[in-house]
Coordinates of C-alpha atoms (C1' of nucleotides) in Angstrom, one line a residue:
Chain M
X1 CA 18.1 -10.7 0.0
X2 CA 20.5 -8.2 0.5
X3 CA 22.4 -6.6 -2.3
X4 CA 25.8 -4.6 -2.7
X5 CA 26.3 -0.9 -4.4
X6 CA 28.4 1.8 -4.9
X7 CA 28.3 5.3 -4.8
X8 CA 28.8 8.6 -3.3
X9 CA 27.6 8.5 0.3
X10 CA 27.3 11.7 2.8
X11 CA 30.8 11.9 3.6
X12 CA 31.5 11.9 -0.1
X13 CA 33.8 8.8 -0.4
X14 CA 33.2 6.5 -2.5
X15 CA 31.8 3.5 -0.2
X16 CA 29.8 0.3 -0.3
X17 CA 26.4 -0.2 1.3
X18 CA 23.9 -2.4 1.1
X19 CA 20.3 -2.8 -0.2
X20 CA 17.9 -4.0 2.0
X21 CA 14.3 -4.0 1.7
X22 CA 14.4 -5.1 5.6
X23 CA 16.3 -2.5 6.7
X24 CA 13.6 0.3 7.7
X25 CA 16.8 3.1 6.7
X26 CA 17.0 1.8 3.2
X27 CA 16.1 4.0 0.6
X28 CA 15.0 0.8 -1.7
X29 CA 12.2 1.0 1.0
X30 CA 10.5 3.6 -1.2
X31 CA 10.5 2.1 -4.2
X32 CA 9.4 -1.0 -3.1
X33 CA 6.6 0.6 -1.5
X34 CA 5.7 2.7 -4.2
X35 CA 5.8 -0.3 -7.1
X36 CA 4.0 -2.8 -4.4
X37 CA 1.6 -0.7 -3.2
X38 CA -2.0 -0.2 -3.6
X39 CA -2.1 2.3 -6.5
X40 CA 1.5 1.3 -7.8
X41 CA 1.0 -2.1 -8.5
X42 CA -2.3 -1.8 -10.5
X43 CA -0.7 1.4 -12.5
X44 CA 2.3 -0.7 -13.2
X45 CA 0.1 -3.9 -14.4
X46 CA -2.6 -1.8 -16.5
X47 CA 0.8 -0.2 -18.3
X48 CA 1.7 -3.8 -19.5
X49 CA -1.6 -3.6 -21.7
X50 CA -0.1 -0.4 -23.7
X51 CA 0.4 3.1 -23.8
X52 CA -2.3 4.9 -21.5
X53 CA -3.5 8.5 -21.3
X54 CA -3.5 10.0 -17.9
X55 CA -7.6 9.6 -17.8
X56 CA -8.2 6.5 -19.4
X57 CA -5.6 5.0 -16.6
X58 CA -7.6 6.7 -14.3
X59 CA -10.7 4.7 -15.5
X60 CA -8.4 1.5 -15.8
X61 CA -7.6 1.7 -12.3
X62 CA -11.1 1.2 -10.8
X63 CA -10.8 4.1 -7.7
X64 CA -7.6 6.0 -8.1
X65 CA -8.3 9.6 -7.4
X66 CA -6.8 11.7 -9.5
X67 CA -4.3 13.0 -7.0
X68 CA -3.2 9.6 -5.9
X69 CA -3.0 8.5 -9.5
X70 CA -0.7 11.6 -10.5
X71 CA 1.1 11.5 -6.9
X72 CA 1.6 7.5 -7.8
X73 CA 2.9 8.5 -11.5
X74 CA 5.3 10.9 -10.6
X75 CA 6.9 8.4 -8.0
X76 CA 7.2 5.9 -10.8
X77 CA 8.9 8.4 -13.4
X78 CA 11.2 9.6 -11.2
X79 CA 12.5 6.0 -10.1
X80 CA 12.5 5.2 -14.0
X81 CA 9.4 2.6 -14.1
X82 CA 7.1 4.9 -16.4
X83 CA 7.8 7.5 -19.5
X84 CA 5.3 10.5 -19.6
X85 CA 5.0 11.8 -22.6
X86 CA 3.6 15.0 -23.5
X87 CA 1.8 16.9 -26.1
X88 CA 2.4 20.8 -25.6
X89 CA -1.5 21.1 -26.6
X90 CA -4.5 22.7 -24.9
X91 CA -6.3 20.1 -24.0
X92 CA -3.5 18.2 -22.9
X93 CA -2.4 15.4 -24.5
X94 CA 0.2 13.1 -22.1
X95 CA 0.9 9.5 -22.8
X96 CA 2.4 7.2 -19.9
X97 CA 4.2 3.9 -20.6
X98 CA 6.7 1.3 -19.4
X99 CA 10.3 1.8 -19.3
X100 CA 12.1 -1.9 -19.9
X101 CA 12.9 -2.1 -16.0
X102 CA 8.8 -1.0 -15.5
X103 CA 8.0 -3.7 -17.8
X104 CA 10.1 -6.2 -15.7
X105 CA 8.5 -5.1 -12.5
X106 CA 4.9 -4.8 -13.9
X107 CA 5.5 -8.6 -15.5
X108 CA 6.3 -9.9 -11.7
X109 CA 3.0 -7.6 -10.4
X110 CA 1.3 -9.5 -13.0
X111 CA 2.2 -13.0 -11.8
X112 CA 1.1 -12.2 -8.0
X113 CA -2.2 -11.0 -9.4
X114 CA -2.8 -13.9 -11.9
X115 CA -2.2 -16.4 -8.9
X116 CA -4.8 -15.0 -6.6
X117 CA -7.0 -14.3 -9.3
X118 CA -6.4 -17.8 -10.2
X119 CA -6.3 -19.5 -6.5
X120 CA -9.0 -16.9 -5.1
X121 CA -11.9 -19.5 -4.9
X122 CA -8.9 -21.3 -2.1
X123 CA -8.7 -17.7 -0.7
X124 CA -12.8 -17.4 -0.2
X125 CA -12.3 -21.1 1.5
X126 CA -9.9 -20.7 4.0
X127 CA -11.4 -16.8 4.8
X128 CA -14.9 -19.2 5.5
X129 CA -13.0 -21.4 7.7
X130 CA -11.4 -18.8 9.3
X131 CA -14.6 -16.7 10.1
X132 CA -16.9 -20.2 11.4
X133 CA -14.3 -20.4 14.3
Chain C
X1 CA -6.6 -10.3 -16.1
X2 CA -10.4 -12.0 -15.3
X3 CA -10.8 -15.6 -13.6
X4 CA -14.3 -16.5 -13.4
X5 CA -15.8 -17.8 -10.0
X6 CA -18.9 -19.9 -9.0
X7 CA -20.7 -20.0 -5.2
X8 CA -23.7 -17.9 -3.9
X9 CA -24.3 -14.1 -3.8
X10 CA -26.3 -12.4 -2.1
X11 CA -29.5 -13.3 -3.8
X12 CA -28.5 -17.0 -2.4
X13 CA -28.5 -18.0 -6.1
X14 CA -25.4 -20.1 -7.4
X15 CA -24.4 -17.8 -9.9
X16 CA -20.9 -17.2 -11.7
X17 CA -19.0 -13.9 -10.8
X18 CA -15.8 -12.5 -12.2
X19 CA -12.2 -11.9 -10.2
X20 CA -11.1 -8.9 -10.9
X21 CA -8.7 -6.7 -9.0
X22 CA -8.9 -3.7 -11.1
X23 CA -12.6 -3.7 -10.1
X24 CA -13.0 -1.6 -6.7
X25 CA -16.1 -3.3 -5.7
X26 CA -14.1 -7.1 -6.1
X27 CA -13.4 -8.8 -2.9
X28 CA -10.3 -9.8 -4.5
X29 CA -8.5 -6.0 -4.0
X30 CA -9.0 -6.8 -0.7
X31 CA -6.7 -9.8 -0.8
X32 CA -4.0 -8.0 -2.9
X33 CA -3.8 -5.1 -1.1
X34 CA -2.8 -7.2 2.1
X35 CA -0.1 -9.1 0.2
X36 CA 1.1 -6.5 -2.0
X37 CA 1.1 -4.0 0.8
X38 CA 4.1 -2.5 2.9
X39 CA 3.9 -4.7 5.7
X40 CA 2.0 -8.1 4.3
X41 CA 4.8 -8.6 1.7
X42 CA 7.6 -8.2 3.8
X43 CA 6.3 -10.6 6.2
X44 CA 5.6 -12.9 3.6
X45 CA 9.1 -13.0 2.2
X46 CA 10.1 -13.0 5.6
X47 CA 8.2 -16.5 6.3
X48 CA 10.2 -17.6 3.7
X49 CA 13.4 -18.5 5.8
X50 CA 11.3 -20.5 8.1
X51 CA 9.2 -20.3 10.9
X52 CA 9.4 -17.1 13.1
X53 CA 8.0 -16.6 16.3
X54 CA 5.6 -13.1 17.0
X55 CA 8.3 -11.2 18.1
X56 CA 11.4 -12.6 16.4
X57 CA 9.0 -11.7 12.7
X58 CA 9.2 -8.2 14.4
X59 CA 12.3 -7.6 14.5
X60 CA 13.3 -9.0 11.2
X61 CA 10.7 -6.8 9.7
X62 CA 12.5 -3.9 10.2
X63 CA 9.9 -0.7 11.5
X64 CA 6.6 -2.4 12.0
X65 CA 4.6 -1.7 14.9
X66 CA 3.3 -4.4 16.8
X67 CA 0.2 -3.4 16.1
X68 CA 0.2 -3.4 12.2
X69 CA 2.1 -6.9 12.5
X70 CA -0.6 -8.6 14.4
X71 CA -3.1 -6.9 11.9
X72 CA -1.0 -7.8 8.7
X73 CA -1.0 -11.7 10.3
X74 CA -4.3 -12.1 11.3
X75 CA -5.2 -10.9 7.7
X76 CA -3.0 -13.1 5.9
X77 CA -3.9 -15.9 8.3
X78 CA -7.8 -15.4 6.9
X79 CA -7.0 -15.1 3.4
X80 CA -5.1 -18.5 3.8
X81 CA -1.7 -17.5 3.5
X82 CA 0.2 -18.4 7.0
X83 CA -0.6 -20.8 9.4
X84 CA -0.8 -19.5 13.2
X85 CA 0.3 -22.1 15.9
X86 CA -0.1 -21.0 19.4
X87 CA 1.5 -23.1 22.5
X88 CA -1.2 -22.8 25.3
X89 CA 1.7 -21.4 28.2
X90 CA 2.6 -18.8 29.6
X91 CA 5.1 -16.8 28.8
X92 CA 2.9 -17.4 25.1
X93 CA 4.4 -19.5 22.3
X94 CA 3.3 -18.8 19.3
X95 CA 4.7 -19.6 15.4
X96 CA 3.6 -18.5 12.2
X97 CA 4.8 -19.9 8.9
X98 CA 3.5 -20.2 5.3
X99 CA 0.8 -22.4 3.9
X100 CA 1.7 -23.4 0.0
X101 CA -0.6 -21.0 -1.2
X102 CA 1.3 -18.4 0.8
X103 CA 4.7 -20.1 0.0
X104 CA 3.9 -19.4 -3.9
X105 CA 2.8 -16.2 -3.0
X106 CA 6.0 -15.1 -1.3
X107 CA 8.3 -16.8 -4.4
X108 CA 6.6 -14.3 -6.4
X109 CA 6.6 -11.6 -4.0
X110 CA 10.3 -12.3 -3.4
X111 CA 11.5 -12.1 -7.2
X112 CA 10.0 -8.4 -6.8
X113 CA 12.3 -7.3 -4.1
X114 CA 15.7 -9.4 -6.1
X115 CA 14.5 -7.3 -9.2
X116 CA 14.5 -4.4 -7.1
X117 CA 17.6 -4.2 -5.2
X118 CA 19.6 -6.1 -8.0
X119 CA 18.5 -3.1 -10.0
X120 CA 18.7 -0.4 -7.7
X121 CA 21.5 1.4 -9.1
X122 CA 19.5 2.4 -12.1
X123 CA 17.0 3.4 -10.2
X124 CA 19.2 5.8 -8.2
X125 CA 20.1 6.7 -11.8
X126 CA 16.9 7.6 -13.0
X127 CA 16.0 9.4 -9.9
X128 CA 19.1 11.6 -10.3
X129 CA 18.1 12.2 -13.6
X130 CA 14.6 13.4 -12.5
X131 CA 15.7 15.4 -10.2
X132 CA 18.3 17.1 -11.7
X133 CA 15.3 18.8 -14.5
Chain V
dG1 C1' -24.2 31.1 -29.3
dG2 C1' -24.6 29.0 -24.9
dG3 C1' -24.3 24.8 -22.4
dT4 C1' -22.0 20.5 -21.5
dT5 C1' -18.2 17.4 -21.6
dG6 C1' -13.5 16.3 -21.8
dT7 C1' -8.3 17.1 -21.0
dA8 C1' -4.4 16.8 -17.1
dC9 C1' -3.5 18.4 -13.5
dT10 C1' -2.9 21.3 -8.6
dA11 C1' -4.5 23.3 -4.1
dA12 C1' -7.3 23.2 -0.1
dC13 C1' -9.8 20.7 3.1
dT14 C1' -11.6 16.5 5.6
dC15 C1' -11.3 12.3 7.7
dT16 C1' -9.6 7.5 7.9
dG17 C1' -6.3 4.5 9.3
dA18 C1' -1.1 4.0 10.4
dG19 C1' 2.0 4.5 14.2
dA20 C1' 3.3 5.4 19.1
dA21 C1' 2.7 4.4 23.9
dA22 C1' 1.0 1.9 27.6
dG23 C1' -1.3 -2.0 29.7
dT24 C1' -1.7 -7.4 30.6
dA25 C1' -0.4 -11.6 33.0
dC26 C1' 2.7 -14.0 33.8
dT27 C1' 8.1 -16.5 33.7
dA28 C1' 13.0 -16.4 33.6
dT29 C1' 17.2 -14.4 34.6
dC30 C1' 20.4 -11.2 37.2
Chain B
dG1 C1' 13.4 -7.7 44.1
dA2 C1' 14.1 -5.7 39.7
dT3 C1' 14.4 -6.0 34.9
dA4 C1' 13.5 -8.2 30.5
dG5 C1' 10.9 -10.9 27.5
dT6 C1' 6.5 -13.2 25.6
dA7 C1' 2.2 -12.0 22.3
dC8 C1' -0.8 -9.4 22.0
dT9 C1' -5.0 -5.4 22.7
dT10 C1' -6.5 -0.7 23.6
dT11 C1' -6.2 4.1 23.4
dC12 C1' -4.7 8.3 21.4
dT13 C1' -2.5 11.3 17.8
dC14 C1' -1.1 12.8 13.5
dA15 C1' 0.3 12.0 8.6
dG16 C1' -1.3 10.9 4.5
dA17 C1' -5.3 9.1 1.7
dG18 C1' -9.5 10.7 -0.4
dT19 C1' -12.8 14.3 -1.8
dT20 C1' -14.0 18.7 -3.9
dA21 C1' -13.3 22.6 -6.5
dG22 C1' -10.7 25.3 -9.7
dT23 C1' -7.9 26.1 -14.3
dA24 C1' -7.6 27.2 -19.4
dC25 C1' -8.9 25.9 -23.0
dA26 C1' -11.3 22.7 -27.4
dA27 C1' -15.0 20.0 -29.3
dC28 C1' -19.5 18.6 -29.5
dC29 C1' -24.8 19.3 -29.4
dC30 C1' -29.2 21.9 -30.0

DNA sequence: GGGTTGTACTAACTCTGAGAAAGTACTATC
DNA sequence: GATAGTACTTTCTCAGAGTTAGTACAACCC
């Protein structure tokens, strides 16, 4: 899948280039990594269940440290997949949620985990067949 | 989400176990993490234009290391998700494709990456916007 | 009133696993 | 005869993941 954009590139023309997941240069790279991977993925799914406080995401996510899960956080605000919202209080009070695009990522994150939570018992099958040879 | 699952555990009793990727002790993170991850979802999507051969997958995956794609394969291979069919000559043949599990899989893991670079331009938005407080 | 717990992080340190490089055992092409 | 290509595995190195401790308070218990 390869998609078209424009913008300002280093020369600062206006130009055309493409996105490409596939191309190892692409800066889309990043972002797919960040929303597909480990920490990313499960952030972006626990979201679609509401508005979460930085801890109790922490305890949604079974294993996140809290570096990784801050680390993770940041990456998705800044690429606009997650609002953080805080309270100037002491404690803190900050409040992370879904922007509309997070929301349409987190809903495709969701369908890959509801099929291999759904299929896994075909997953365990073929892993036994796999490990008698 | 929760899907329930019946087999043995280590007691050797039939017992009923829940699927749960947002548990860190579920065999089922395992499984996501491989297809979700960097390299395992790119192959995936990859397998979805057809068969590839070893070193042909290689090069369409932009920047993976031999290494990591013969990893990322044998995995997905295990879990059920490609099919591996080796020619017994020499110089070696060998093919990999998708099995339907891995097929429906890849659909899924493929509307990710459309979402993503069809929307990429507000992402670079948002990002400019972050970086710009 | 003192101790413990909780809040949302960051900074420093450790250690695993990703990535790079080289080896294998040949064949096909120049 | 040399070079490139096939599908890997093995060894080594370094970036990044994970762990631990610290912060500056508030709210609870005894």
């Amino acid at each position: 899948m390869i998609a078209v954009m424009s913008g300002t590139d280093d020369s600062g023309d206006t130009a055309k280039w493409v996105v490409d997941v596939f191309d190892k240069n692409c800066p889309s790279r990043h972002t797919h990594e960040l929303v597909s991977g480990k920490w990313g993925s499960l952030a972006l799914v626990a979201l679609r269940e509401g508005t979460y406080r930085f801890n109790a995401l922490r305890r949604r996510v079974d294993g996140v440290s809290e570096k990784m899960l801050s680390q993770t956080l940041q990456g998705l605000e800044r690429d606009g997949m997650v609002v953080r919202e805080a309270q100037n209080t002491i404690p803190p009070h900050v409040e992370y949620s879904l922007t509309p695009l997070g929301r349409r990522v987190a809903d495709r994150q969701f369908a890959i985990i509801e099929l291999l939570e759904g299929e896994y018992d075909e997953i365990v099958a073929a892993r036994e067949r796999y490990d008698a040879k």
